[in-house]
Short mmCIF file of C-alpha atoms in Angstrom, two decimals:
data_model
loop_
_atom_site.label_atom_id
_atom_site.label_comp_id
_atom_site.label_asym_id
_atom_site.label_seq_id
_atom_site.Cartn_x
_atom_site.Cartn_y
_atom_site.Cartn_z
CA UNK M 458 147.33 218.50 183.02
CA UNK M 459 149.57 215.49 182.60
CA UNK M 460 148.86 214.44 186.19
CA UNK M 461 145.11 214.66 185.54
CA UNK M 462 145.46 212.59 182.38
CA UNK M 463 147.54 210.01 184.19
CA UNK M 464 145.02 209.90 187.02
CA UNK M 465 142.11 209.56 184.58
CA UNK M 466 143.96 206.85 182.66
CA UNK M 467 144.69 205.00 185.90
CA UNK M 468 141.04 205.13 186.95
CA UNK M 469 139.91 204.01 183.48
CA UNK M 470 142.40 201.12 183.47
CA UNK M 471 141.34 200.05 186.95
CA UNK M 472 137.67 200.18 185.92
CA UNK M 473 138.30 198.06 182.83
CA UNK M 474 140.29 195.57 184.87
CA UNK M 475 137.55 195.32 187.48
CA UNK M 476 134.91 194.93 184.76
CA UNK M 477 136.94 192.21 183.06
CA UNK M 478 137.36 190.37 186.35
CA UNK M 479 133.65 190.68 187.07
CA UNK M 480 132.80 189.42 183.57
CA UNK M 481 135.14 186.47 184.04
CA UNK M 482 133.55 185.64 187.38
CA UNK M 483 130.02 185.91 186.01
CA UNK M 484 130.78 183.75 182.97
CA UNK M 485 129.80 180.24 184.13
CA UNK M 486 132.09 177.33 183.27
CA UNK M 487 131.45 174.68 180.65
CA UNK M 488 129.52 171.82 182.26
CA UNK M 489 130.63 168.30 181.32
CA UNK M 490 128.51 165.28 182.21
CA UNK M 491 127.83 161.79 180.92
CA UNK M 492 127.89 158.09 181.68
CA UNK M 493 129.55 154.75 180.97
CA UNK M 494 127.70 151.42 181.05
CA UNK M 495 128.38 147.73 180.57
CA UNK M 496 126.14 144.66 180.92
CA UNK M 497 125.75 140.88 180.82
CA UNK M 498 122.60 139.29 179.38
CA UNK M 499 121.41 135.69 179.35
CA UNK M 500 118.31 134.72 177.36
CA UNK M 501 116.83 131.45 178.62
CA UNK M 502 116.18 130.33 175.03
CA UNK M 503 119.98 130.54 174.59
CA UNK M 504 119.62 133.04 171.75
CA UNK M 505 118.56 136.66 171.45
CA UNK M 506 114.78 136.46 171.63
CA UNK M 507 113.22 139.68 172.97
CA UNK M 508 113.23 142.34 170.23
CA UNK M 509 113.78 145.69 171.97
CA UNK M 510 116.48 148.32 171.76
CA UNK M 511 119.95 147.75 173.24
CA UNK M 512 121.35 144.96 175.45
CA UNK M 513 120.92 142.42 172.65
CA UNK M 514 124.14 140.38 173.03
CA UNK M 515 123.43 136.87 174.30
CA UNK M 516 125.59 135.28 177.02
CA UNK M 517 128.20 138.00 176.70
CA UNK M 518 129.83 140.69 178.81
CA UNK M 519 129.21 143.62 176.48
CA UNK M 520 129.42 147.39 176.40
CA UNK M 521 126.62 149.92 176.27
CA UNK M 522 128.12 153.31 175.48
CA UNK M 523 130.15 156.21 176.72
CA UNK M 524 128.03 159.34 176.68
CA UNK M 525 129.58 162.81 176.75
CA UNK M 526 127.45 165.93 177.16
CA UNK M 527 128.60 169.54 177.08
CA UNK M 528 126.44 172.49 178.03
CA UNK M 529 126.90 176.12 178.87
CA UNK M 530 124.69 179.09 179.53
CA UNK M 531 125.82 182.70 179.50
CA UNK M 532 123.10 185.21 180.23
CA UNK M 533 120.04 184.17 178.26
CA UNK M 534 121.85 182.08 175.63
CA UNK M 535 122.73 178.40 176.02
CA UNK M 536 123.86 175.39 174.05
CA UNK M 537 123.86 171.61 174.54
CA UNK M 538 125.99 169.11 172.67
CA UNK M 539 125.86 165.39 173.45
CA UNK M 540 127.79 162.64 171.67
CA UNK M 541 127.76 158.91 172.41
CA UNK M 542 130.10 156.10 171.39
CA UNK M 543 129.16 152.43 171.47
CA UNK M 544 126.30 150.10 170.51
CA UNK M 545 123.70 151.70 172.82
CA UNK M 546 124.35 155.14 171.39
CA UNK M 547 124.81 153.97 167.83
CA UNK M 548 122.54 155.25 165.09
CA UNK M 549 119.56 152.91 165.22
CA UNK M 550 117.81 151.06 162.41
CA UNK M 551 114.53 152.93 162.46
CA UNK M 552 111.65 153.52 160.04
CA UNK M 553 111.87 156.67 157.95
CA UNK M 554 108.11 156.86 157.65
CA UNK M 555 108.26 155.96 153.96
CA UNK M 556 108.44 152.21 154.53
CA UNK M 557 112.25 152.10 154.56
CA UNK M 558 114.83 152.06 157.33
CA UNK M 559 118.16 153.74 157.79
CA UNK M 560 121.26 152.59 159.65
CA UNK M 561 124.57 154.36 159.28
CA UNK M 562 126.43 151.48 161.02
CA UNK M 563 128.64 154.07 162.70
CA UNK M 564 130.34 153.81 166.07
CA UNK M 565 129.00 157.12 167.34
CA UNK M 566 125.86 159.20 167.26
CA UNK M 567 124.94 162.80 168.10
CA UNK M 568 122.22 162.63 170.73
CA UNK M 569 121.70 166.37 171.13
CA UNK M 570 123.03 169.45 169.37
CA UNK M 571 120.98 172.59 169.88
CA UNK M 572 121.03 176.21 171.01
CA UNK M 573 118.42 178.03 173.08
CA UNK M 574 117.57 181.54 174.16
CA UNK M 575 115.44 182.80 177.04
CA UNK M 576 113.41 185.64 175.57
CA UNK M 577 111.95 186.17 179.04
CA UNK M 578 111.95 184.21 182.28
CA UNK M 579 108.89 182.36 180.98
CA UNK M 580 109.48 182.18 177.21
CA UNK M 581 112.24 180.06 175.63
CA UNK M 582 113.23 179.40 172.00
CA UNK M 583 115.25 176.29 171.04
CA UNK M 584 116.54 175.06 167.69
CA UNK M 585 118.64 172.12 166.53
CA UNK M 586 118.73 168.34 166.96
CA UNK M 587 117.04 167.30 170.19
CA UNK M 588 116.13 164.20 172.16
CA UNK M 589 112.44 163.65 171.56
CA UNK M 590 109.91 164.99 174.04
CA UNK M 591 107.70 161.93 173.42
CA UNK M 592 107.73 158.97 175.79
CA UNK M 593 108.80 157.94 179.29
CA UNK M 594 112.16 156.27 178.61
CA UNK M 595 115.32 157.70 177.03
CA UNK M 596 118.50 156.43 175.35
CA UNK M 597 120.89 157.17 178.22
CA UNK M 598 120.74 154.45 180.90
CA UNK M 599 121.15 157.16 183.55
CA UNK M 600 117.70 158.50 182.65
CA UNK M 601 115.96 155.11 182.98
CA UNK M 602 115.23 152.88 185.96
CA UNK M 603 115.15 149.71 183.85
CA UNK M 604 118.17 148.77 181.74
CA UNK M 605 116.21 147.04 178.98
CA UNK M 606 113.73 149.26 177.16
CA UNK M 607 110.00 149.12 176.48
CA UNK M 608 108.34 148.43 173.14
CA UNK M 609 106.84 151.92 173.31
CA UNK M 610 110.32 153.44 173.50
CA UNK M 611 111.74 151.22 170.76
CA UNK M 612 109.02 152.06 168.25
CA UNK M 613 108.66 155.76 169.02
CA UNK M 614 111.00 158.60 168.01
CA UNK M 615 114.45 158.95 169.55
CA UNK M 616 115.30 162.44 168.30
CA UNK M 617 113.63 165.29 166.43
CA UNK M 618 115.38 168.09 164.56
CA UNK M 619 113.55 171.38 164.43
CA UNK M 620 112.58 174.58 166.20
CA UNK M 621 110.36 174.88 169.26
CA UNK M 622 109.00 177.57 171.58
CA UNK M 623 108.09 176.94 175.23
CA UNK M 624 106.03 179.21 177.45
CA UNK M 625 105.68 178.64 181.19
CA UNK M 626 102.37 180.05 182.38
CA UNK M 627 103.40 179.11 185.91
CA UNK M 628 105.45 176.47 187.72
CA UNK M 629 102.47 174.15 187.26
CA UNK M 630 101.61 174.69 183.58
CA UNK M 631 103.71 175.12 180.43
CA UNK M 632 103.14 174.69 176.71
CA UNK M 633 105.61 173.81 173.96
CA UNK M 634 104.92 173.96 170.23
CA UNK M 635 107.32 173.43 167.37
CA UNK M 636 107.95 172.53 163.77
CA UNK M 637 110.28 169.61 163.03
CA UNK M 638 111.84 167.70 160.14
CA UNK M 639 109.65 165.31 158.18
CA UNK M 640 111.44 162.19 159.48
CA UNK M 641 112.43 161.03 162.97
CA UNK M 642 116.00 160.44 164.12
CA UNK M 643 117.75 162.15 161.20
CA UNK M 644 120.08 165.15 161.31
CA UNK M 645 118.35 166.62 158.28
CA UNK M 646 114.94 166.37 156.64
CA UNK M 647 114.22 163.94 153.83
CA UNK M 648 112.33 166.62 151.92
CA UNK M 649 110.61 169.22 154.12
CA UNK M 650 110.22 170.66 157.60
CA UNK M 651 106.57 169.77 157.99
CA UNK M 652 106.09 167.81 161.24
CA UNK M 653 104.16 169.55 164.02
CA UNK M 654 104.85 168.81 167.66
CA UNK M 655 103.41 170.05 170.93
CA UNK M 656 103.60 169.29 174.63
CA UNK M 657 101.37 170.42 177.47
CA UNK M 658 102.93 170.05 180.93
CA UNK M 659 100.79 170.15 184.05
CA UNK M 660 101.83 169.63 187.66
CA UNK M 661 98.62 169.47 189.72
CA UNK M 662 100.34 168.84 193.06
CA UNK M 663 103.88 168.66 194.41
CA UNK M 664 105.62 165.56 193.09
CA UNK M 665 103.15 164.89 190.27
CA UNK M 666 103.94 165.90 186.68
CA UNK M 667 102.10 164.94 183.50
CA UNK M 668 102.96 165.57 179.84
CA UNK M 669 100.46 165.41 176.97
CA UNK M 670 102.41 165.05 173.71
CA UNK M 671 101.59 164.99 170.01
CA UNK M 672 103.88 164.62 167.00
CA UNK M 673 102.35 164.58 163.52
CA UNK M 674 103.76 164.73 160.00
CA UNK M 675 102.90 163.67 156.44
CA UNK M 676 105.97 161.42 156.29
CA UNK M 677 106.56 160.46 159.93
CA UNK M 678 102.96 159.72 160.90
CA UNK M 679 101.11 160.76 164.05
CA UNK M 680 101.76 159.75 167.65
CA UNK M 681 99.74 160.80 170.70
CA UNK M 682 101.52 160.20 173.99
CA UNK M 683 100.86 160.59 177.71
CA UNK M 684 103.78 160.50 180.13
CA UNK M 685 103.31 161.03 183.84
CA UNK M 686 105.03 160.29 187.15
CA UNK M 687 103.97 160.85 190.76
CA UNK M 688 106.26 160.68 193.78
CA UNK M 689 103.43 159.62 196.08
CA UNK M 690 105.62 159.20 199.16
CA UNK M 691 109.33 159.59 199.79
CA UNK M 692 109.73 155.86 199.12
CA UNK M 693 107.04 155.16 196.49
CA UNK M 694 106.93 156.50 192.93
CA UNK M 695 104.46 155.61 190.18
CA UNK M 696 104.99 156.32 186.47
CA UNK M 697 102.85 155.71 183.40
CA UNK M 698 103.31 155.95 179.64
CA UNK M 699 100.51 155.45 177.09
CA UNK M 700 100.76 156.04 173.36
CA UNK M 701 98.97 155.49 170.07
CA UNK M 702 100.71 155.71 166.68
CA UNK M 703 99.26 155.89 163.18
CA UNK M 704 101.71 155.78 160.26
CA UNK M 705 101.66 158.24 157.41
CA UNK M 706 99.51 157.47 154.38
CA UNK M 707 102.62 156.63 152.32
CA UNK M 708 103.45 153.84 154.78
CA UNK M 709 99.97 152.28 154.73
CA UNK M 710 97.57 151.42 157.54
CA UNK M 711 98.28 150.05 160.98
CA UNK M 712 100.48 151.45 163.71
CA UNK M 713 100.63 150.50 167.37
CA UNK M 714 99.09 151.24 170.72
CA UNK M 715 100.34 150.50 174.21
CA UNK M 716 100.59 151.37 177.87
CA UNK M 717 103.33 150.84 180.46
CA UNK M 718 103.14 151.18 184.24
CA UNK M 719 106.24 151.87 186.39
CA UNK M 720 105.81 151.37 190.17
CA UNK M 721 109.01 151.83 192.21
CA UNK M 722 109.67 151.54 195.93
CA UNK M 723 112.79 152.49 197.85
CA UNK M 724 113.62 149.79 200.38
CA UNK M 725 116.70 151.64 201.69
CA UNK M 726 118.84 154.68 200.91
CA UNK M 727 120.80 152.69 198.34
CA UNK M 728 118.34 150.08 197.05
CA UNK M 729 115.16 150.65 194.99
CA UNK M 730 112.93 147.97 193.47
CA UNK M 731 110.74 148.55 190.44
CA UNK M 732 108.39 146.74 188.09
CA UNK M 733 107.59 147.71 184.51
CA UNK M 734 104.41 146.14 183.20
CA UNK M 735 103.76 146.87 179.53
CA UNK M 736 100.99 145.99 177.07
CA UNK M 737 101.90 146.62 173.43
CA UNK M 738 99.77 145.86 170.37
CA UNK M 739 100.69 146.08 166.69
CA UNK M 740 97.66 147.07 164.67
CA UNK M 741 96.47 144.93 161.75
CA UNK M 742 98.12 145.77 158.46
CA UNK M 743 101.19 147.25 160.10
CA UNK M 744 104.78 146.26 160.68
CA UNK M 745 106.87 147.62 163.54
CA UNK M 746 110.66 147.23 163.47
CA UNK M 747 110.83 145.58 166.90
CA UNK M 748 107.70 144.04 168.36
CA UNK M 749 104.92 141.48 167.86
CA UNK M 750 103.61 140.62 164.37
CA UNK M 751 100.70 142.60 162.83
CA UNK M 752 97.44 142.13 164.69
CA UNK M 753 99.15 140.61 167.72
CA UNK M 754 100.02 141.88 171.18
CA UNK M 755 102.57 141.23 173.89
CA UNK M 756 102.63 141.72 177.65
CA UNK M 757 106.05 142.28 179.19
CA UNK M 758 106.88 142.29 182.90
CA UNK M 759 110.33 143.50 183.99
CA UNK M 760 111.45 143.29 187.62
CA UNK M 761 114.42 145.58 188.24
CA UNK M 762 116.59 146.66 191.17
CA UNK M 763 118.82 149.74 191.39
CA UNK M 764 121.68 149.36 193.87
CA UNK M 765 123.66 152.58 194.23
CA UNK M 766 127.23 153.12 195.39
CA UNK M 767 127.91 156.80 194.83
CA UNK M 768 127.96 157.49 191.07
CA UNK M 769 127.82 153.75 190.28
CA UNK M 770 124.48 151.93 189.90
CA UNK M 771 124.22 148.15 189.66
CA UNK M 772 121.04 147.09 187.79
CA UNK M 773 119.98 143.43 187.95
CA UNK M 774 116.69 142.66 186.19
CA UNK M 775 114.54 139.73 185.12
CA UNK M 776 112.16 140.10 182.17
CA UNK M 777 109.31 137.88 180.98
CA UNK M 778 107.46 138.63 177.72
CA UNK M 779 104.27 136.83 176.75
CA UNK M 780 102.92 136.97 173.18
CA UNK M 781 99.21 136.62 172.52
CA UNK M 782 99.84 133.81 170.06
CA UNK M 783 102.79 131.70 168.91
CA UNK M 784 102.40 132.16 165.17
CA UNK M 785 105.45 134.43 165.07
CA UNK M 786 107.95 136.15 167.32
CA UNK M 787 109.49 134.15 170.17
CA UNK M 788 111.27 130.82 169.65
CA UNK M 789 112.42 127.99 171.92
CA UNK M 790 115.96 126.61 172.30
CA UNK M 791 115.24 124.25 169.44
CA UNK M 792 113.81 126.96 167.18
CA UNK M 793 110.13 126.16 167.62
CA UNK M 794 107.49 128.84 168.09
CA UNK M 795 106.47 129.78 171.62
CA UNK M 796 104.38 132.40 173.37
CA UNK M 797 106.95 133.27 176.03
CA UNK M 798 110.49 134.61 176.22
CA UNK M 799 112.56 135.44 179.29
CA UNK M 800 115.95 136.94 180.00
CA UNK M 801 118.22 138.05 182.84
CA UNK M 802 120.37 141.19 182.65
CA UNK M 803 122.84 142.68 185.07
CA UNK M 804 124.25 146.08 184.16
CA UNK M 805 126.63 148.60 185.71
CA UNK M 806 126.12 152.30 184.99
CA UNK M 807 128.56 155.00 186.09
CA UNK M 808 127.32 158.60 185.87
CA UNK M 809 129.57 161.65 185.99
#
């Protein structure tokens, strides 16, 4: 009897040990990724003149940010946490939607902090603080071809806190719908969770993906957005972003509308050239935090190169912005009003 018990105990112990080893092997490791960036900018007016996000230091070797992202998925459950340190990742001065702005003046900012669960292979639920689904460009320089940012990016949302559900009908079509906090870019709501957001993704052919986005709330206002990119050939890619924003009633009339085109061509395995051409208009009766005055428009052309050396990307770019009129906005070296502003930026981005 004792021998049988010892044999049974041995088998049970071996089984538990094997199960534990198998569980350990099947438990994927924590994934760590991120980036570090630095830049030099020279504005030909000899002062900071082009009002977009980031890279605002004039005639200075300056830092962007260090970005650290953690993610892990075990079975159907996953989490993502992303924290950035430095001016590019710093909490931005952005409109609340009630006519005011917020700026914590902190040295760090949480870019993403959310959990998700795959109910099925096609149906996913996600909740927390997430990078916005609206727009073509993102905060991290690794996710952008250009180092400077567009007016559409600067004046749209950066993050949205809330809960969303995504269903993939196929590899070519998916739909996301969610409810979000009443204000953009804040860890918590000002008053309520009452902003609706949705995204329809379609991929008609291989290499072409389009996203139709809407984000609407009584405090944050309503933005309709189209983001699409098409890898037409191995060397040529074309992207487009178009958006229209109407502020909430509490913020008055106005808003903005704009479109940006992103053609890119690979000239070698390590060098790609790209041009961003953007038209951005501020509607009458409205004020945008960074952009042309109410009722005016600006056209911005940015010529950029990406030169890669492993995980390091060197990004030289020249940008020329042209305002419709010179009643406000750009200024000359002497401080007079002018329709044009130009700058040169060279940045180094290391991704890991």
